[in-house]
XYZ file of C-alpha atoms in Angstrom:
355
model
C -4.486 184.091 132.736
C -1.838 183.732 129.991
C -2.792 185.849 126.960
C -3.455 183.826 123.829
C -0.949 184.434 121.018
C -2.869 185.225 117.883
C -1.645 183.942 114.462
C -1.259 187.527 113.295
C 1.156 188.154 116.162
C 3.254 185.149 115.108
C 3.136 186.291 111.509
C 4.249 189.781 112.481
C 7.108 188.387 114.548
C 8.245 186.166 111.668
C 8.059 189.060 109.223
C 10.135 191.199 111.593
C 12.811 188.501 111.852
C 12.809 188.047 108.060
C 13.319 191.768 107.515
C 16.064 191.910 110.130
C 17.935 188.976 108.575
C 17.587 190.410 105.052
C 18.803 193.838 106.189
C 21.829 192.340 107.929
C 22.652 190.171 104.894
C 22.465 193.076 102.457
C 24.652 195.218 104.741
C 27.301 192.510 104.861
C 27.186 192.028 101.098
C 27.393 195.778 100.508
C 30.548 195.946 102.617
C 32.035 193.262 100.352
C 30.998 195.150 97.226
C 28.769 192.288 96.094
C 26.593 192.882 93.021
C 23.744 191.252 94.951
C 23.496 194.323 97.190
C 24.476 197.197 94.893
C 21.580 196.788 92.442
C 18.128 197.572 93.864
C 16.299 195.027 91.688
C 18.720 192.240 92.586
C 18.582 193.217 96.272
C 14.769 193.029 96.230
C 14.985 189.577 94.698
C 17.461 188.596 97.405
C 15.024 189.723 100.106
C 12.342 187.483 98.606
C 14.794 184.585 98.638
C 15.572 185.214 102.316
C 11.867 185.090 103.125
C 11.416 181.778 101.287
C 14.440 180.255 103.043
C 13.241 181.295 106.506
C 9.681 180.220 105.770
C 10.779 176.762 104.723
C 13.068 176.533 107.733
C 10.131 177.236 110.060
C 8.024 174.663 108.232
C 10.734 172.057 108.695
C 10.876 172.925 112.377
C 7.091 172.709 112.637
C 6.715 176.392 113.549
C 4.432 179.030 112.091
C 5.815 179.948 108.700
C 4.738 183.561 108.436
C 3.005 185.163 105.465
C 4.111 184.488 101.924
C 5.569 187.423 99.966
C 2.799 189.774 98.947
C 0.797 189.109 102.123
C -0.917 185.905 100.947
C -0.839 182.846 103.166
C 0.517 179.646 101.664
C -1.969 176.779 101.286
C -2.091 174.448 104.275
C 0.496 171.657 104.002
C 2.068 173.104 100.832
C 5.581 174.496 100.630
C 5.932 177.670 98.604
C 7.333 177.221 95.142
C 11.101 177.568 94.943
C 12.260 180.595 92.954
C 15.712 179.018 92.692
C 15.527 178.151 88.985
C 14.327 181.618 88.005
C 16.960 183.226 90.221
C 19.719 181.160 88.592
C 18.596 182.270 85.141
C 18.401 185.892 86.271
C 21.868 185.748 87.856
C 23.359 184.433 84.608
C 21.649 187.133 82.549
C 22.791 189.789 85.014
C 26.367 188.450 84.740
C 26.595 187.949 88.498
C 29.289 185.430 89.338
C 28.161 182.266 91.204
C 30.762 183.068 93.878
C 28.595 186.034 94.954
C 25.631 183.714 95.505
C 27.718 181.215 97.456
C 29.072 183.975 99.712
C 25.513 185.220 100.266
C 24.367 181.694 101.166
C 27.157 181.347 103.732
C 26.415 184.730 105.285
C 22.686 183.997 105.335
C 23.273 180.770 107.238
C 25.313 182.524 109.951
C 22.937 185.483 110.290
C 19.709 183.456 110.234
C 21.026 180.802 112.623
C 21.736 183.473 115.239
C 18.146 184.739 114.876
C 16.381 181.370 114.834
C 18.403 179.334 117.362
C 16.987 181.082 120.433
C 14.960 180.078 123.479
C 14.344 176.367 123.835
C 15.160 175.497 120.212
C 17.841 172.931 119.446
C 20.659 174.753 117.566
C 21.662 171.592 115.711
C 18.103 170.969 114.530
C 17.727 174.591 113.459
C 21.052 174.433 111.612
C 19.991 171.313 109.700
C 16.639 172.807 108.726
C 18.221 176.106 107.724
C 20.933 174.446 105.652
C 18.363 172.275 103.840
C 16.226 175.330 103.058
C 19.210 177.244 101.695
C 20.189 174.259 99.520
C 16.625 174.183 98.173
C 17.461 177.535 96.578
C 21.144 177.116 95.771
C 20.952 173.780 93.915
C 18.253 174.628 91.312
C 19.760 178.096 90.866
C 23.181 176.580 90.138
C 21.780 174.059 87.658
C 19.805 176.712 85.816
C 22.823 179.041 85.792
C 24.863 176.351 84.040
C 22.040 175.709 81.547
C 21.957 179.405 80.606
C 25.719 179.462 80.060
C 25.502 176.377 77.836
C 22.670 178.009 75.878
C 24.829 181.096 75.390
C 27.674 178.927 74.173
C 25.364 177.142 71.743
C 24.130 180.462 70.340
C 27.705 181.674 69.976
C 28.636 178.448 68.191
C 25.636 178.811 65.872
C 26.571 182.371 64.915
C 30.183 181.324 64.414
C 29.169 178.389 62.217
C 26.952 180.589 60.045
C 29.815 183.065 59.628
C 32.224 180.318 58.615
C 29.614 178.863 56.267
C 29.235 182.200 54.503
C 33.013 182.541 54.207
C 33.314 179.036 52.732
C 30.517 179.614 50.254
C 31.184 183.223 49.278
C 34.979 183.254 49.209
C 36.643 179.847 49.346
C 34.205 178.017 47.064
C 34.200 180.851 44.544
C 37.994 180.945 44.503
C 38.194 177.198 43.913
C 35.587 177.439 41.146
C 37.608 180.200 39.493
C 40.727 178.025 39.738
C 38.886 175.153 38.060
C 37.871 177.414 35.185
C 41.492 178.515 34.655
C 42.723 174.915 34.669
C 40.050 173.956 32.153
C 41.198 176.785 29.886
C 44.850 175.788 30.287
C 44.097 172.176 29.366
C 43.019 173.291 25.904
C 46.558 174.580 25.156
C 49.013 172.445 27.126
C 49.101 169.196 25.142
C 51.750 167.050 26.901
C 50.943 168.514 30.299
C 47.247 167.627 30.057
C 47.588 164.587 32.330
C 48.928 166.677 35.193
C 46.312 169.311 34.533
C 43.595 166.641 34.649
C 44.901 165.483 38.033
C 44.968 169.070 39.341
C 41.436 169.535 38.049
C 40.206 166.424 39.885
C 41.792 167.664 43.118
C 40.232 171.098 42.745
C 36.805 169.629 42.011
C 37.070 167.376 45.071
C 38.073 170.381 47.197
C 35.098 172.327 45.852
C 32.702 169.480 46.690
C 34.149 169.216 50.191
C 33.889 172.982 50.724
C 30.278 173.071 49.607
C 29.503 170.101 51.839
C 31.072 171.812 54.844
C 29.206 175.045 54.121
C 25.918 173.113 54.002
C 26.730 171.215 57.208
C 27.515 174.409 59.087
C 24.173 175.952 58.183
C 22.264 173.209 59.964
C 21.251 173.694 63.610
C 18.433 172.628 65.934
C 16.863 176.051 66.499
C 13.168 175.705 67.367
C 13.016 172.069 66.293
C 13.436 168.923 68.361
C 16.819 167.235 68.113
C 15.244 164.345 66.185
C 13.800 166.708 63.580
C 17.113 168.517 63.145
C 18.991 165.230 62.660
C 16.501 163.954 60.074
C 16.569 167.277 58.179
C 20.362 167.165 58.155
C 20.451 163.592 56.878
C 17.867 164.404 54.184
C 20.119 167.176 52.838
C 23.211 164.987 52.554
C 24.460 164.148 49.073
C 23.417 160.718 47.712
C 27.005 159.558 47.178
C 28.073 156.658 49.406
C 28.290 156.088 52.196
C 24.576 156.815 52.454
C 23.050 157.607 55.845
C 19.887 156.020 57.266
C 18.384 157.706 60.343
C 15.972 155.952 62.708
C 14.374 157.044 65.973
C 12.871 154.850 68.695
C 10.785 155.941 71.661
C 9.116 159.288 72.273
C 11.297 162.265 71.387
C 11.185 165.219 73.778
C 12.710 168.650 74.166
C 16.131 169.033 75.749
C 17.651 172.283 77.023
C 18.688 174.479 74.094
C 22.396 174.244 74.796
C 22.298 170.460 75.168
C 20.344 170.034 71.928
C 22.689 172.224 69.903
C 25.851 170.597 71.251
C 24.411 167.105 70.739
C 23.499 167.987 67.160
C 27.000 169.315 66.463
C 28.471 166.090 67.868
C 26.208 163.913 65.679
C 26.942 166.020 62.617
C 30.689 165.815 63.214
C 30.576 162.030 63.707
C 28.514 161.534 60.532
C 30.782 163.848 58.543
C 33.830 162.006 59.857
C 32.361 158.615 58.877
C 31.385 159.777 55.384
C 34.812 161.209 54.763
C 37.081 158.548 56.274
C 35.275 155.214 56.762
C 35.358 154.120 53.081
C 32.146 152.272 53.811
C 28.890 151.974 51.880
C 26.304 152.677 54.575
C 25.986 154.565 57.860
C 23.185 153.824 60.308
C 22.155 156.570 62.752
C 19.865 155.510 65.592
C 18.285 157.597 68.353
C 16.906 155.692 71.361
C 14.730 157.836 73.635
C 14.609 156.017 76.975
C 12.953 157.118 80.219
C 16.118 158.495 81.811
C 18.492 159.021 78.888
C 18.948 159.507 75.162
C 21.334 157.196 73.287
C 22.440 158.131 69.760
C 24.657 155.747 67.819
C 26.373 156.216 64.459
C 27.643 152.980 62.892
C 29.468 152.532 59.589
C 30.535 149.420 57.664
C 33.902 150.876 56.750
C 37.538 149.995 57.317
C 37.615 150.778 61.040
C 40.851 151.618 62.852
C 43.001 150.726 65.823
C 41.788 152.628 68.908
C 45.357 153.283 70.077
C 46.328 154.901 66.795
C 45.220 158.357 65.718
C 44.183 158.063 62.100
C 43.428 161.005 59.768
C 40.171 162.602 60.838
C 40.342 161.343 64.414
C 40.761 164.905 65.661
C 37.090 165.415 64.812
C 36.160 162.593 67.176
C 38.390 164.057 69.883
C 36.571 167.395 69.528
C 33.246 165.538 69.716
C 34.320 163.910 72.995
C 35.218 167.326 74.414
C 31.793 168.688 73.422
C 30.110 165.705 75.070
C 31.940 166.410 78.322
C 30.745 170.016 78.153
C 27.093 168.949 78.397
C 27.713 166.125 80.863
C 27.237 163.421 78.228
C 29.397 160.412 77.345
C 30.849 159.612 73.927
C 32.247 156.134 73.317
C 34.039 154.866 70.204
C 34.154 151.173 69.261
C 36.218 150.252 66.196
C 38.110 147.277 64.818
C 40.127 147.256 61.594
C 37.953 145.801 58.848
C 34.782 145.814 60.955
C 33.668 149.421 60.863
C 33.180 151.931 63.644
C 30.356 152.725 66.072
C 30.258 156.008 67.957
C 27.688 156.262 70.758
C 26.529 159.431 72.496
C 24.675 158.984 75.798
C 22.868 161.941 77.348
C 21.576 161.259 80.852
C 18.536 163.039 82.241
C 18.961 162.944 86.044
C 15.658 163.361 87.848
C 13.975 164.217 84.594
C 15.642 167.655 84.672
C 16.670 167.371 81.068
């Protein structure tokens, strides 16, 4: 009589294979000096990842999956939750280069395939299942890693902007104000030169207004607010001089990743500032359209417009805005015709609802 294989025996065998694969992987990584194997906390996390990968591979192959980490069985018919997103965030915070994770994934595939493709199993089928299970971890980890880096960049930009704002307000603006006072005093004694002094005074006052405006702009950020709220607060603080800005939002606003929100806000602020300074128009309309799979923000002015193949003064700001849009995977388009104003449109896609 053939002895019946108990589930606990299968579980024990799976756990033994998991441990053997994890041990071999960590040894290989240690030889390469990988940070994934030299830190005990990171290595423990890697072992848990190995278990999840092998468990999902067995499920894809229709075999017994083995116990979930911590000794608890997974619910029938349910795949264990992927730790990929959390791992990606941890890797970024631990400053572990993505190349280390990719090397580990490659090594894991080779080591695990040798363990799983035995007996009557089809090596090709095992390879497909194993590769899919590894990708289940690698893809969300990579996406989250990028999100963390963008968030870091946004924080760095925010701190930099606040520093520049303080410098503009505390040093540059004060210096210009002092210069204005001296010119005003000189005008009382110059007589024939008063016309030139008046012109210099107008230039200094315009420079002071522009400096104060820039300092105020730089202090705005999204922070804990939604992007819509930050845009409306920014518009509300703008000076009443034309061109005036009207902001409108359509659809249901939602949270975006911190880095995406901050970069999008900077882009909108730069486009609005550029239009107020250079369009010579009377009104600017800012619209946010929250669609199911994307966010579309447009900034339209009724100003003089410009030829798209000619770089006019201020166009460098739009070029910088396009570069920022590329950084967050968004698209910035510029439509302008001389005499017909300009419309700048920012489109932020949300693939699979991830954003």
